[in-house]
Every structure is written in C-alpha cells, then in structure tokens.
Tab-separated table of C-alpha atoms in Angstrom:
chain	number	residue	atom	x	y	z
A	1054	UNK	CA	-39.093	13.116	43.360
A	1055	UNK	CA	-36.403	13.235	40.691
A	1056	UNK	CA	-37.598	14.046	37.146
A	1057	UNK	CA	-37.460	11.160	34.731
A	1058	UNK	CA	-35.048	11.601	31.778
A	1059	UNK	CA	-36.643	12.192	28.349
A	1060	UNK	CA	-35.698	8.759	27.193
A	1061	UNK	CA	-38.137	7.327	29.667
A	1062	UNK	CA	-41.077	8.927	27.754
A	1063	UNK	CA	-43.432	6.314	26.493
A	1064	UNK	CA	-43.309	7.218	22.743
A	1065	UNK	CA	-44.771	4.427	20.725
A	1066	UNK	CA	-46.113	4.602	17.167
A	1067	UNK	CA	-49.078	2.437	16.412
A	1068	UNK	CA	-48.114	0.387	13.333
A	1069	UNK	CA	-51.216	1.334	11.316
A	1070	UNK	CA	-51.176	5.027	12.306
A	1071	UNK	CA	-47.450	5.331	11.265
A	1072	UNK	CA	-47.950	3.786	7.938
A	1073	UNK	CA	-51.047	5.790	7.173
A	1074	UNK	CA	-49.318	9.061	8.279
A	1075	UNK	CA	-45.949	8.343	6.627
A	1076	UNK	CA	-47.664	7.368	3.391
A	1077	UNK	CA	-49.804	10.519	3.315
A	1078	UNK	CA	-46.834	12.754	4.268
A	1079	UNK	CA	-44.557	11.396	1.602
A	1080	UNK	CA	-46.815	13.048	-0.993
A	1081	UNK	CA	-46.453	16.468	0.494
A	1082	UNK	CA	-43.315	16.679	2.392
A	1083	UNK	CA	-40.754	14.398	0.820
A	1084	UNK	CA	-39.580	13.411	4.350
A	1085	UNK	CA	-39.853	9.957	5.911
A	1086	UNK	CA	-40.085	8.779	9.436
A	1087	UNK	CA	-36.910	6.991	10.357
A	1088	UNK	CA	-38.395	4.712	12.990
A	1089	UNK	CA	-38.334	1.120	13.712
A	1090	UNK	CA	-41.612	-0.642	13.843
A	1091	UNK	CA	-40.391	-3.958	15.123
A	1092	UNK	CA	-42.048	-4.819	18.462
A	1093	UNK	CA	-44.562	-1.798	18.252
A	1094	UNK	CA	-47.429	-2.277	20.506
A	1095	UNK	CA	-50.593	-1.373	18.558
A	1096	UNK	CA	-52.538	-0.913	21.806
A	1097	UNK	CA	-50.251	1.807	23.043
A	1098	UNK	CA	-50.716	5.516	22.332
A	1099	UNK	CA	-47.899	7.198	20.578
A	1100	UNK	CA	-47.318	9.852	23.251
A	1101	UNK	CA	-48.959	9.628	26.592
A	1102	UNK	CA	-48.110	12.648	28.937
A	1103	UNK	CA	-46.330	11.413	31.992
A	1104	UNK	CA	-46.691	12.494	35.483
A	1105	UNK	CA	-43.814	14.822	35.304
A	1106	UNK	CA	-45.831	17.381	33.235
A	1107	UNK	CA	-43.378	17.333	30.283
A	1108	UNK	CA	-45.021	17.439	26.831
A	1109	UNK	CA	-43.380	15.710	23.874
A	1110	UNK	CA	-44.069	18.693	21.523
A	1111	UNK	CA	-45.242	22.329	21.840
A	1112	UNK	CA	-46.118	24.306	18.695
A	1113	UNK	CA	-45.839	28.100	18.796
A	1114	UNK	CA	-48.300	29.645	16.445
A	1115	UNK	CA	-51.930	28.651	15.465
A	1116	UNK	CA	-51.817	29.750	11.856
A	1117	UNK	CA	-51.855	27.434	8.899
A	1118	UNK	CA	-48.370	25.970	9.543
A	1119	UNK	CA	-48.837	25.413	13.336
A	1120	UNK	CA	-52.292	23.901	12.976
A	1121	UNK	CA	-51.236	21.678	10.070
A	1122	UNK	CA	-48.336	20.343	12.218
A	1123	UNK	CA	-50.692	19.702	15.194
A	1124	UNK	CA	-53.288	17.983	12.929
A	1125	UNK	CA	-50.444	15.802	11.576
A	1126	UNK	CA	-49.359	14.855	15.114
A	1127	UNK	CA	-52.923	14.010	16.102
A	1128	UNK	CA	-53.370	11.769	12.960
A	1129	UNK	CA	-50.056	10.096	13.797
A	1130	UNK	CA	-51.402	9.133	17.279
A	1131	UNK	CA	-49.410	11.741	19.184
A	1132	UNK	CA	-51.502	13.105	22.200
A	1133	UNK	CA	-48.611	14.840	24.076
A	1134	UNK	CA	-48.653	18.247	22.441
A	1135	UNK	CA	-50.080	21.736	22.651
A	1136	UNK	CA	-50.401	24.664	20.275
A	1137	UNK	CA	-49.846	28.091	21.759
A	1138	UNK	CA	-51.245	31.196	20.046
A	1139	UNK	CA	-50.644	34.832	21.285
A	1140	UNK	CA	-53.792	36.248	19.463
A	1141	UNK	CA	-57.330	35.707	20.550
A	1142	UNK	CA	-58.079	33.774	17.393
A	1143	UNK	CA	-56.549	31.219	15.099
A	1144	UNK	CA	-55.546	31.756	11.486
A	1145	UNK	CA	-52.460	33.933	11.692
A	1146	UNK	CA	-52.250	36.142	8.479
A	1147	UNK	CA	-55.603	34.708	7.230
A	1148	UNK	CA	-58.695	36.368	8.633
A	1149	UNK	CA	-62.299	36.628	7.592
A	1150	UNK	CA	-64.563	39.656	8.024
A	1151	UNK	CA	-68.230	38.790	8.555
A	1152	UNK	CA	-70.368	40.846	6.111
A	1153	UNK	CA	-73.567	39.404	7.504
A	1154	UNK	CA	-76.182	37.150	5.989
A	1155	UNK	CA	-73.609	34.389	5.775
A	1156	UNK	CA	-71.276	36.293	3.551
A	1157	UNK	CA	-67.467	37.089	4.277
A	1158	UNK	CA	-64.621	39.132	2.849
A	1159	UNK	CA	-61.045	37.953	3.397
A	1160	UNK	CA	-58.909	40.351	5.278
A	1161	UNK	CA	-55.533	38.716	4.779
A	1162	UNK	CA	-54.169	35.949	2.497
A	1163	UNK	CA	-56.956	34.503	0.418
A	1164	UNK	CA	-55.882	32.772	-2.921
A	1165	UNK	CA	-54.608	29.425	-4.030
A	1166	UNK	CA	-53.581	28.334	-7.573
A	1167	UNK	CA	-51.969	25.753	-9.757
A	1168	UNK	CA	-49.302	23.616	-8.222
A	1169	UNK	CA	-50.351	24.549	-4.684
A	1170	UNK	CA	-51.231	20.952	-3.979
A	1171	UNK	CA	-50.696	20.879	-0.276
A	1172	UNK	CA	-53.266	23.576	0.474
A	1173	UNK	CA	-55.631	22.060	-2.182
A	1174	UNK	CA	-55.407	18.722	-0.490
A	1175	UNK	CA	-56.129	20.335	2.925
A	1176	UNK	CA	-59.281	21.998	1.467
A	1177	UNK	CA	-60.456	18.575	0.219
A	1178	UNK	CA	-59.748	16.901	3.563
A	1179	UNK	CA	-61.646	19.656	5.518
A	1180	UNK	CA	-64.512	19.738	2.923
A	1181	UNK	CA	-63.824	23.349	2.002
A	1182	UNK	CA	-64.975	24.252	-1.549
A	1183	UNK	CA	-63.212	26.539	-4.068
A	1184	UNK	CA	-64.261	28.814	-6.862
A	1185	UNK	CA	-62.436	31.061	-9.409
A	1186	UNK	CA	-61.496	34.709	-8.785
A	1187	UNK	CA	-63.744	36.709	-11.047
A	1188	UNK	CA	-61.863	38.276	-13.917
A	1189	UNK	CA	-63.956	38.317	-16.967
A	1190	UNK	CA	-64.403	41.633	-18.541
A	1191	UNK	CA	-62.325	44.715	-18.788
A	1192	UNK	CA	-59.902	46.084	-16.125
A	1193	UNK	CA	-59.784	49.778	-15.538
A	1194	UNK	CA	-56.666	51.736	-15.300
A	1195	UNK	CA	-56.941	55.180	-13.690
A	1196	UNK	CA	-54.450	57.978	-14.232
A	1197	UNK	CA	-54.669	61.738	-13.207
A	1198	UNK	CA	-57.888	63.470	-12.681
A	1199	UNK	CA	-59.568	62.452	-15.843
A	1200	UNK	CA	-57.509	59.627	-17.276
A	1201	UNK	CA	-59.443	56.370	-17.639
A	1202	UNK	CA	-58.569	53.254	-19.799
A	1203	UNK	CA	-60.774	50.125	-19.836
A	1204	UNK	CA	-58.875	47.073	-21.369
A	1205	UNK	CA	-59.254	43.462	-21.375
A	1206	UNK	CA	-56.050	42.071	-19.820
A	1207	UNK	CA	-56.990	38.472	-20.120
A	1208	UNK	CA	-56.623	37.679	-16.470
A	1209	UNK	CA	-53.155	39.209	-16.277
A	1210	UNK	CA	-51.638	42.503	-14.858
A	1211	UNK	CA	-50.558	43.545	-18.298
A	1212	UNK	CA	-46.944	43.018	-18.044
A	1213	UNK	CA	-44.682	42.530	-21.119
A	1214	UNK	CA	-44.655	39.000	-22.520
A	1215	UNK	CA	-41.077	39.001	-23.709
A	1216	UNK	CA	-39.613	40.268	-20.371
A	1217	UNK	CA	-41.984	37.680	-18.541
A	1218	UNK	CA	-40.341	34.939	-20.587
A	1219	UNK	CA	-36.791	36.138	-19.690
A	1220	UNK	CA	-37.749	36.020	-16.068
A	1221	UNK	CA	-39.309	32.511	-16.389
A	1222	UNK	CA	-36.169	31.225	-18.057
A	1223	UNK	CA	-33.778	32.767	-15.335
A	1224	UNK	CA	-35.850	31.227	-12.624
A	1225	UNK	CA	-34.874	27.815	-13.713
A	1226	UNK	CA	-31.457	28.508	-12.371
A	1227	UNK	CA	-32.567	29.498	-8.881
A	1228	UNK	CA	-33.943	26.648	-6.698
A	1229	UNK	CA	-37.025	27.787	-4.838
A	1230	UNK	CA	-36.148	26.100	-1.632
A	1231	UNK	CA	-32.478	27.304	-1.500
A	1232	UNK	CA	-31.844	30.249	-3.801
A	1233	UNK	CA	-28.450	30.786	-2.070
A	1234	UNK	CA	-27.225	27.490	-3.760
A	1235	UNK	CA	-27.733	28.658	-7.286
A	1236	UNK	CA	-24.492	28.715	-9.509
A	1237	UNK	CA	-25.534	32.412	-10.210
A	1238	UNK	CA	-26.393	33.382	-6.566
A	1239	UNK	CA	-23.505	35.778	-6.021
A	1240	UNK	CA	-24.296	37.646	-9.253
A	1241	UNK	CA	-28.030	37.653	-8.973
A	1242	UNK	CA	-28.152	38.520	-5.298
A	1243	UNK	CA	-26.477	41.782	-5.883
A	1244	UNK	CA	-29.364	43.020	-7.942
A	1245	UNK	CA	-32.767	44.280	-6.958
A	1246	UNK	CA	-35.589	43.437	-9.236
A	1247	UNK	CA	-35.711	47.087	-10.161
A	1248	UNK	CA	-31.985	47.045	-11.230
A	1249	UNK	CA	-32.718	44.177	-13.602
A	1250	UNK	CA	-35.861	45.631	-15.047
A	1251	UNK	CA	-34.167	48.895	-15.712
A	1252	UNK	CA	-31.799	47.062	-17.979
A	1253	UNK	CA	-34.553	45.628	-20.086
A	1254	UNK	CA	-35.549	48.630	-22.092
A	1255	UNK	CA	-39.052	48.921	-20.663
A	1256	UNK	CA	-41.025	51.945	-21.860
A	1257	UNK	CA	-42.112	54.344	-19.100
A	1258	UNK	CA	-45.822	53.703	-19.841
A	1259	UNK	CA	-45.316	49.940	-19.475
A	1260	UNK	CA	-43.491	50.246	-16.080
A	1261	UNK	CA	-46.790	50.739	-14.250
A	1262	UNK	CA	-47.707	47.160	-14.774
A	1263	UNK	CA	-44.509	45.912	-13.387
A	1264	UNK	CA	-44.604	48.159	-10.364
A	1265	UNK	CA	-48.148	47.054	-9.556
A	1266	UNK	CA	-47.351	43.406	-9.946
A	1267	UNK	CA	-44.347	43.632	-7.698
A	1268	UNK	CA	-46.143	45.637	-5.054
A	1269	UNK	CA	-48.980	43.101	-4.964
A	1270	UNK	CA	-46.782	39.992	-4.808
A	1271	UNK	CA	-43.839	41.282	-2.816
A	1272	UNK	CA	-45.209	44.273	-0.878
A	1273	UNK	CA	-42.628	46.731	-2.108
A	1274	UNK	CA	-41.522	48.379	-5.286
A	1275	UNK	CA	-39.070	46.432	-7.534
A	1276	UNK	CA	-36.160	48.591	-6.303
A	1277	UNK	CA	-36.565	46.968	-2.823
A	1278	UNK	CA	-36.939	43.286	-3.787
A	1279	UNK	CA	-33.919	41.105	-4.261
A	1280	UNK	CA	-33.905	39.656	-7.813
A	1281	UNK	CA	-32.569	36.286	-6.518
A	1282	UNK	CA	-35.436	35.940	-4.187
A	1283	UNK	CA	-37.970	36.934	-6.903
A	1284	UNK	CA	-36.552	34.358	-9.253
A	1285	UNK	CA	-36.980	31.765	-6.486
A	1286	UNK	CA	-40.718	32.642	-6.260
A	1287	UNK	CA	-41.145	32.133	-9.974
A	1288	UNK	CA	-39.327	28.873	-9.610
A	1289	UNK	CA	-42.076	27.726	-7.229
A	1290	UNK	CA	-44.650	28.504	-9.870
A	1291	UNK	CA	-43.206	25.926	-12.392
A	1292	UNK	CA	-40.694	28.487	-13.628
A	1293	UNK	CA	-43.648	30.405	-15.159
A	1294	UNK	CA	-43.985	34.016	-14.294
A	1295	UNK	CA	-47.598	34.289	-15.265
A	1296	UNK	CA	-48.508	31.339	-12.932
A	1297	UNK	CA	-47.141	33.472	-10.166
A	1298	UNK	CA	-48.269	36.897	-11.114
A	1299	UNK	CA	-51.585	36.845	-12.915
A	1300	UNK	CA	-55.199	36.108	-11.924
A	1301	UNK	CA	-56.410	33.587	-14.411
A	1302	UNK	CA	-54.778	30.187	-13.871
A	1303	UNK	CA	-52.406	31.581	-11.374
A	1304	UNK	CA	-51.548	32.002	-7.750
A	1305	UNK	CA	-54.457	34.444	-7.464
A	1306	UNK	CA	-56.838	32.267	-9.442
A	1307	UNK	CA	-58.867	30.505	-6.821
A	1308	UNK	CA	-60.708	31.426	-3.686
A	1309	UNK	CA	-62.030	29.345	-0.838
A	1310	UNK	CA	-65.751	29.065	-0.096
A	1311	UNK	CA	-66.100	30.568	3.364
A	1312	UNK	CA	-62.994	32.446	3.272
A	1313	UNK	CA	-59.415	31.344	3.803
A	1314	UNK	CA	-59.539	31.432	7.665
A	1315	UNK	CA	-62.048	28.621	7.551
A	1316	UNK	CA	-59.228	26.204	7.130
A	1317	UNK	CA	-57.656	27.190	10.447
A	1318	UNK	CA	-60.973	27.406	12.373
A	1319	UNK	CA	-61.845	23.846	11.230
A	1320	UNK	CA	-58.515	22.396	12.161
A	1321	UNK	CA	-58.754	24.143	15.545
A	1322	UNK	CA	-62.223	22.659	16.084
A	1323	UNK	CA	-60.700	19.231	15.436
A	1324	UNK	CA	-57.826	19.849	17.858
A	1325	UNK	CA	-60.096	21.068	20.701
A	1326	UNK	CA	-58.344	21.968	23.921
A	1327	UNK	CA	-54.916	21.264	22.322
A	1328	UNK	CA	-55.122	24.893	21.071
A	1329	UNK	CA	-54.470	27.665	23.749
A	1330	UNK	CA	-55.329	31.213	22.683
A	1331	UNK	CA	-54.021	34.421	24.143
A	1332	UNK	CA	-51.003	32.577	25.370
A	1333	UNK	CA	-47.861	34.404	23.952
A	1334	UNK	CA	-44.451	32.851	24.488
A	1335	UNK	CA	-42.066	35.474	26.081
A	1336	UNK	CA	-38.999	33.464	26.698
A	1337	UNK	CA	-37.612	30.049	25.717
A	1338	UNK	CA	-34.942	28.634	28.010
A	1339	UNK	CA	-32.999	25.359	27.893
A	1340	UNK	CA	-33.528	24.856	24.152
A	1341	UNK	CA	-29.979	23.301	23.968
A	1342	UNK	CA	-30.731	20.675	26.498
A	1343	UNK	CA	-33.059	17.692	26.866
A	1344	UNK	CA	-36.056	19.612	28.217
A	1345	UNK	CA	-37.136	23.173	26.933
A	1346	UNK	CA	-39.064	25.551	29.010
A	1347	UNK	CA	-41.555	28.037	27.327
A	1348	UNK	CA	-42.321	30.985	29.566
A	1349	UNK	CA	-45.843	32.227	28.771
A	1350	UNK	CA	-48.243	34.675	30.157
A	1351	UNK	CA	-50.039	31.763	31.833
A	1352	UNK	CA	-46.937	30.051	33.370
A	1353	UNK	CA	-44.113	27.818	32.129
A	1354	UNK	CA	-44.623	24.808	29.782
A	1355	UNK	CA	-42.003	22.155	29.357
A	1356	UNK	CA	-41.418	20.132	26.233
A	1357	UNK	CA	-38.866	17.866	24.560
A	1358	UNK	CA	-39.334	19.451	21.125
A	1359	UNK	CA	-40.706	22.839	19.948
A	1360	UNK	CA	-41.972	23.630	16.512
A	1361	UNK	CA	-41.745	27.466	16.010
A	1362	UNK	CA	-44.337	28.231	13.466
A	1363	UNK	CA	-44.197	31.994	13.394
A	1364	UNK	CA	-42.681	34.646	11.231
A	1365	UNK	CA	-38.886	34.835	11.536
A	1366	UNK	CA	-38.933	38.450	12.456
A	1367	UNK	CA	-41.527	37.721	15.209
A	1368	UNK	CA	-38.977	35.529	16.834
A	1369	UNK	CA	-37.260	38.766	17.767
A	1370	UNK	CA	-39.955	39.293	20.257
A	1371	UNK	CA	-39.007	36.020	22.125
A	1372	UNK	CA	-36.051	36.010	24.490
A	1373	UNK	CA	-33.872	32.859	24.110
A	1374	UNK	CA	-31.755	31.461	26.928
A	1375	UNK	CA	-29.023	30.715	25.998
A	1376	UNK	CA	-28.920	33.128	22.994
A	1377	UNK	CA	-29.498	31.507	19.657
A	1378	UNK	CA	-26.488	30.615	17.474
A	1379	UNK	CA	-25.344	33.869	15.782
A	1380	UNK	CA	-26.236	32.642	12.207
A	1381	UNK	CA	-29.896	32.175	13.117
A	1382	UNK	CA	-30.065	35.299	15.337
A	1383	UNK	CA	-28.714	37.333	12.527
A	1384	UNK	CA	-31.232	35.968	10.013
A	1385	UNK	CA	-34.054	36.903	12.421
A	1386	UNK	CA	-32.763	40.513	13.021
A	1387	UNK	CA	-32.263	40.989	9.208
A	1388	UNK	CA	-35.581	39.552	8.075
A	1389	UNK	CA	-37.660	42.372	6.683
A	1390	UNK	CA	-40.993	43.041	8.244
A	1391	UNK	CA	-42.127	46.348	6.881
A	1392	UNK	CA	-45.142	45.358	4.507
A	1393	UNK	CA	-48.071	44.975	6.875
A	1394	UNK	CA	-50.517	46.013	4.144
A	1395	UNK	CA	-53.964	47.664	4.424
A	1396	UNK	CA	-56.935	45.933	2.875
A	1397	UNK	CA	-60.424	47.335	2.377
A	1398	UNK	CA	-63.801	45.966	1.286
A	1399	UNK	CA	-66.655	48.025	-0.170
A	1400	UNK	CA	-69.928	46.283	-0.159
A	1401	UNK	CA	-72.854	46.817	-2.680
A	1402	UNK	CA	-76.296	45.258	-3.254
A	1403	UNK	CA	-74.977	43.534	-6.283
A	1404	UNK	CA	-71.885	43.385	-8.458
A	1405	UNK	CA	-73.286	45.967	-10.915
A	1406	UNK	CA	-70.036	46.466	-12.776
A	1407	UNK	CA	-70.334	42.971	-14.344
A	1408	UNK	CA	-73.430	44.164	-16.277
A	1409	UNK	CA	-71.187	46.840	-17.966
A	1410	UNK	CA	-68.591	44.376	-19.073
A	1411	UNK	CA	-66.237	45.306	-16.321
A	1412	UNK	CA	-64.402	42.812	-14.017
A	1413	UNK	CA	-64.286	45.072	-11.047
A	1414	UNK	CA	-60.523	45.311	-11.271
A	1415	UNK	CA	-58.948	48.779	-10.955
A	1416	UNK	CA	-55.379	49.922	-11.044
A	1417	UNK	CA	-54.645	53.510	-10.078
A	1418	UNK	CA	-51.561	55.343	-11.254
A	1419	UNK	CA	-50.129	57.463	-8.481
A	1420	UNK	CA	-53.286	57.050	-6.378
A	1421	UNK	CA	-54.162	55.255	-3.154
A	1422	UNK	CA	-55.679	52.182	-4.893
A	1423	UNK	CA	-52.906	49.732	-5.668
A	1424	UNK	CA	-55.317	47.192	-6.938
A	1425	UNK	CA	-58.996	46.708	-6.450
A	1426	UNK	CA	-60.815	43.464	-7.521
A	1427	UNK	CA	-64.238	41.811	-7.404
A	1428	UNK	CA	-64.422	39.755	-4.192
A	1429	UNK	CA	-68.004	38.951	-4.383
A	1430	UNK	CA	-69.257	35.582	-3.019
A	1431	UNK	CA	-69.474	32.603	-5.507
A	1432	UNK	CA	-72.951	33.382	-6.615
A	1433	UNK	CA	-72.624	37.070	-6.930
A	1434	UNK	CA	-75.466	37.527	-4.404
A	1435	UNK	CA	-73.854	40.793	-3.243
A	1436	UNK	CA	-71.146	42.927	-4.793
A	1437	UNK	CA	-67.854	43.344	-2.968
A	1438	UNK	CA	-64.861	45.291	-4.104
A	1439	UNK	CA	-61.666	44.567	-2.157
A	1440	UNK	CA	-58.434	46.619	-2.534
A	1441	UNK	CA	-54.935	46.992	-1.423
A	1442	UNK	CA	-54.505	50.574	-0.613
A	1443	UNK	CA	-51.510	52.887	0.228
A	1444	UNK	CA	-51.659	54.219	3.671
A	1445	UNK	CA	-49.753	57.331	2.775
A	1446	UNK	CA	-52.357	58.401	0.169
A	1447	UNK	CA	-55.638	57.312	1.834
A	1448	UNK	CA	-57.258	58.954	4.833
A	1449	UNK	CA	-56.878	56.915	8.062
A	1450	UNK	CA	-60.360	57.757	9.325
A	1451	UNK	CA	-62.984	55.152	8.463
A	1452	UNK	CA	-65.578	57.638	6.941
A	1453	UNK	CA	-63.110	59.649	5.040
A	1454	UNK	CA	-61.502	56.653	3.607
A	1455	UNK	CA	-64.845	55.288	2.525
A	1456	UNK	CA	-65.738	58.489	0.708
A	1457	UNK	CA	-62.358	58.698	-0.905
A	1458	UNK	CA	-62.581	55.132	-2.290
A	1459	UNK	CA	-66.222	55.483	-3.364
A	1460	UNK	CA	-65.162	58.444	-5.454
A	1461	UNK	CA	-62.365	56.509	-7.145
A	1462	UNK	CA	-64.655	53.444	-7.761
A	1463	UNK	CA	-67.241	55.755	-9.254
A	1464	UNK	CA	-64.535	56.858	-11.850
A	1465	UNK	CA	-63.746	53.326	-12.562
A	1466	UNK	CA	-67.055	51.466	-12.302
A	1467	UNK	CA	-69.786	54.040	-12.523
A	1468	UNK	CA	-71.744	56.279	-10.201
A	1469	UNK	CA	-73.491	53.397	-8.500
A	1470	UNK	CA	-70.150	53.020	-6.589
A	1471	UNK	CA	-71.042	56.230	-4.688
A	1472	UNK	CA	-73.682	54.386	-2.754
A	1473	UNK	CA	-72.119	51.333	-0.831
A	1474	UNK	CA	-74.186	49.630	1.808
A	1475	UNK	CA	-71.075	48.934	3.955
A	1476	UNK	CA	-67.324	49.479	4.243
A	1477	UNK	CA	-64.623	47.637	6.039
A	1478	UNK	CA	-60.980	48.718	6.597
A	1479	UNK	CA	-58.247	46.464	8.126
A	1480	UNK	CA	-54.815	47.999	8.568
A	1481	UNK	CA	-52.460	45.061	9.491
A	1482	UNK	CA	-49.933	47.504	10.832
A	1483	UNK	CA	-52.478	48.399	13.645
A	1484	UNK	CA	-54.222	45.088	14.069
A	1485	UNK	CA	-52.010	43.546	16.743
A	1486	UNK	CA	-48.394	43.152	17.690
A	1487	UNK	CA	-48.149	39.595	16.312
A	1488	UNK	CA	-48.894	40.527	12.665
A	1489	UNK	CA	-45.707	42.272	11.582
A	1490	UNK	CA	-45.981	42.003	7.826
A	1491	UNK	CA	-48.191	40.594	5.079
A	1492	UNK	CA	-45.405	39.286	2.872
A	1493	UNK	CA	-41.615	39.167	3.099
A	1494	UNK	CA	-39.877	41.456	0.624
A	1495	UNK	CA	-36.419	39.888	0.785
A	1496	UNK	CA	-33.830	42.475	-0.173
A	1497	UNK	CA	-30.721	42.057	-2.301
A	1498	UNK	CA	-27.849	40.248	-0.661
A	1499	UNK	CA	-30.094	38.489	2.035
A	1500	UNK	CA	-29.882	34.931	0.846
A	1501	UNK	CA	-26.270	34.760	0.105
A	1502	UNK	CA	-25.647	36.073	3.697
A	1503	UNK	CA	-28.228	34.303	5.722
A	1504	UNK	CA	-29.736	31.466	3.680
A	1505	UNK	CA	-27.839	28.560	5.360
A	1506	UNK	CA	-29.398	29.479	8.670
A	1507	UNK	CA	-33.100	29.301	7.613
A	1508	UNK	CA	-33.999	25.672	8.337
A	1509	UNK	CA	-31.373	23.891	10.480
A	1510	UNK	CA	-32.881	23.168	13.942
A	1511	UNK	CA	-31.372	24.717	17.027
A	1512	UNK	CA	-31.259	22.140	19.771
A	1513	UNK	CA	-34.932	21.366	20.446
A	1514	UNK	CA	-36.224	24.173	18.196
A	1515	UNK	CA	-37.685	23.262	14.795
A	1516	UNK	CA	-38.252	26.250	12.497
A	1517	UNK	CA	-41.605	26.144	10.608
A	1518	UNK	CA	-43.925	28.664	8.972
A	1519	UNK	CA	-44.519	29.601	5.358
A	1520	UNK	CA	-41.188	31.344	5.044
A	1521	UNK	CA	-39.338	27.989	5.494
A	1522	UNK	CA	-41.182	26.193	2.764
A	1523	UNK	CA	-39.240	24.700	-0.061
A	1524	UNK	CA	-41.808	25.739	-2.610
A	1525	UNK	CA	-44.520	28.437	-2.437
A	1526	UNK	CA	-42.803	30.022	0.562
A	1527	UNK	CA	-44.757	32.998	1.739
A	1528	UNK	CA	-48.141	31.533	0.491
A	1529	UNK	CA	-50.717	29.539	2.233
A	1530	UNK	CA	-49.570	26.496	0.407
A	1531	UNK	CA	-46.084	27.123	1.813
A	1532	UNK	CA	-47.521	27.350	5.298
A	1533	UNK	CA	-49.279	23.950	4.923
A	1534	UNK	CA	-46.007	22.302	3.563
A	1535	UNK	CA	-43.932	23.700	6.369
A	1536	UNK	CA	-46.470	22.409	8.883
A	1537	UNK	CA	-46.181	18.832	7.490
A	1538	UNK	CA	-42.415	19.209	7.464
A	1539	UNK	CA	-42.288	20.417	11.094
A	1540	UNK	CA	-44.393	17.626	12.405
A	1541	UNK	CA	-42.163	15.075	10.650
A	1542	UNK	CA	-38.976	16.546	11.943
A	1543	UNK	CA	-40.447	16.608	15.524
A	1544	UNK	CA	-41.558	13.024	15.450
A	1545	UNK	CA	-38.197	11.814	13.923
A	1546	UNK	CA	-36.251	13.817	16.648
A	1547	UNK	CA	-38.306	12.148	19.405
A	1548	UNK	CA	-37.818	8.680	18.140
A	1549	UNK	CA	-34.075	9.239	17.936
A	1550	UNK	CA	-34.131	10.217	21.507
C-alpha cells in the first residue's frame, strides 16, 4: 500500500487546548502559534498516529529541554510524538545521588536564581519546592600549607566591585540571545575574558577571586573564555555581574527540594510510555524531505519533525544523511566540549561548621578544591559539603580522594571534617558517552564565525537544548525555555504542512 503524504496527517488543534497552550507559552517563549482556528473540531485529537507508522514529532534527548517540549506537546493535545533518550535515565546534565533516609545530593546542575522565571514556573507547576543556598557566615580561603583566611564575603566570590560594574555596563551592548549581532561584536570577540581582565590593573592577590568565579561559571580559566560570550551571559542576568556570579540573590542562590533531577523525573512520569530510554539515535536520514527516519539501536522511527534537544557537540555522534549544511556542521565541530567537571559530596552527621560561624564554603589557591559549599538539606538534618574539584590535583581512587578532601576540609572547617559518614564522587568525564561537558566555555572568535547557524532549522530538524536559549543559555532555565520554543516551532511547522 502506498504511503500517505504528510499533508494527509490528521493534525487538528482543539480550540480550548490551543488557546490555553498559546496563552501560557506567550509568557515564556515569545512565540505564537500561527494557526487557523476556523472550523476546528473540538472532538478531534490534535495528532492521532495513522496506520502508516509515521509520528508527527520525535524529540531526541530526555533532559529538561526535551521533556519540557514533550510536556508542551501533550498539553497542546498532541499525541503523536516520542522522546528518545540514550541514557538509562532522564535528566541529562541534572542528576541526584541518593544519600539515604530521603536525602539527596545533586551531582550535576542544581541552582536557579532571579530572572529565571521559566524554570521557576516549572517548579510551581510540578509542585517542587525551593530553598536558599546556605551562605551565612565566613568563607574560608586556603593557600599553601598553612595559609588560612576566614572572611565574610556577603554571599559573593569576593570579586572587585569596580571591575564588576564595568562588566555589567559592557554587557548592555551584547544581546544575550545573539551576541554576534552586537555593534561591538568584531572588537569584543577577539578578546578572551583573561585579555580584558589583564588590562584592568587587577592586583595579583585579587586575581584568585576572578579565576575561581570564571572556573565555576564557565568551566575554564578566563584566558579560554571568549569575552563576547561572557558579556552575553551577564546580559541574561539583567546586565548585573553579581546576579550571575554570586551566591546570594544570584544564579546560585536557590536550590530545589528533592534535587534538580526531580523536575525531569516528574515530567517523565506524566509522559509515561512516550519516553524511551536506552534508545540512542545513531543516524538521521531524509531530514531534508517530508519524512525523516531516525535510526536507533531499537530500529528505525519515522517522523515529520524532529526536535534535537541535545548538546551541539553531541550532534557530532549522529550521522546525518544527507550531510548537514556546512554552517551548522561547522558550528557543531567547533563547539567546545572539554569541561566535563568532577563533583564530590562529603557527608557528616550534622553541618557542624555552622556552629563555628562558617558557611561551609572553601576556596583553595593552587589546590584540588576549586570551590566547596554547604549542600545540606533544607533543615540541616545532616551536613553535606559538595565541591567542584580539579582532576589533575585530586587522586582518582575513591578512598584516596576522600582522605585528601577530608584533610583539606579539616584545615578549613575543623577536625570534625576528618570523620565523614559517607563520600560520593562523580566524574562526568567518565559517567557515560552522552555527557560531554558540564558547561560550554565558548572561546574567542566563535560567535562572529558560527553564531548565525545556531538556531535556524535544517529541514525537519529543530535545534533545542539550553545552548540555544535566548536568555540563560547554559542554565536549567535556558533548557526549559528552549523546550518551550522547540515545541512551538514544531507545532507551527506541522500546521504549515
């Protein structure tokens, strides 16, 4: 039997569903559904799979972006879709580690903050509570064998106020969603953040705060981060450097009750069998035609539109037939994926450091601890110190790493730190082949070369994922925003067909 052309797909929007979905989406995506409602049959589902086995939409990736897109499709009344996830779990770069007794520690992305309204709305919709990151008290800075300084940084990383203000002002000239369109793009994209900082007359003793801040936010030293890209990040944060790179009232200011992965697990529960785990997509063919075929480990799947909600560099592990346009292919090849991060969690019977007027935060100069912080549960029932650590300076073995970190924490917090009740260590570089990097450290020259290829669809392929977000790209909020946008693009494209 001849295959029906895609225009024969029964793709009808229920009037009430469309109005509800479009109204809610306008607040988060800024996109509208360009569809005609005249003659819509309210008794007809938006997308009912036909007998030809062709889905309307397939989503690649069950992280926050992909699951948000799927949830939007479901709310809009679309039933002809699937979410394909290569891992054996949902959540992408968010992951909870079970500490027992109902407590968790976040292994990946974990914070939200002011202006991140998309992820905050999702928390409310999924009934996920929030609480502030603990920062009250003194931060400890360790240097050398004996050097120790305890200082109240007021919820910041101790960077210079005057220079922070200069960065904030410059960020007003760099649109967060399209930094390459800035009038000063050619000038600013030639510089690394390190180049710019070196011209600001920063004292050597003050440079540590800046290096730590960049390493935490960008995954690299300032010398490897493009200044244009960094300014676009600050632009997302209401053009306020401290709203991006502090703890109090910043992008690191709020945690989720139950851990960040709970957002993905709850969305996946609502989606049920629409989510297929351990189903990596190896090849995508026919993306330039009416029907696209996704070749997976469990057989081919055909669809009219595909939302690619994975990291741009991860797209290099997928074979495209025909090859992608050179602009998009070059962007994927050049996208940096060398900051996988290693995150540890040391567990104690209680957060004993709080009794000493310490906030549990530790910076180590020229040591393995890039930043350690109090990651205890909301009520402080147990004490948890999480840390980003440098692989090159910390033993790879579990027990050796635990002992090394316990000694460092003892210098910082007191001898009680020598007796943890548990230790957990997650090296994202070894976790799985699908987690290439924690954050994207965009280098100088990248956006002026590749920016125009970031978002335009390629045939049936719609690019999603946090890296494509117009604000808060690289953050959980950006992932949620990109999911909303991807769903709207797919729905619009199907209606035009």
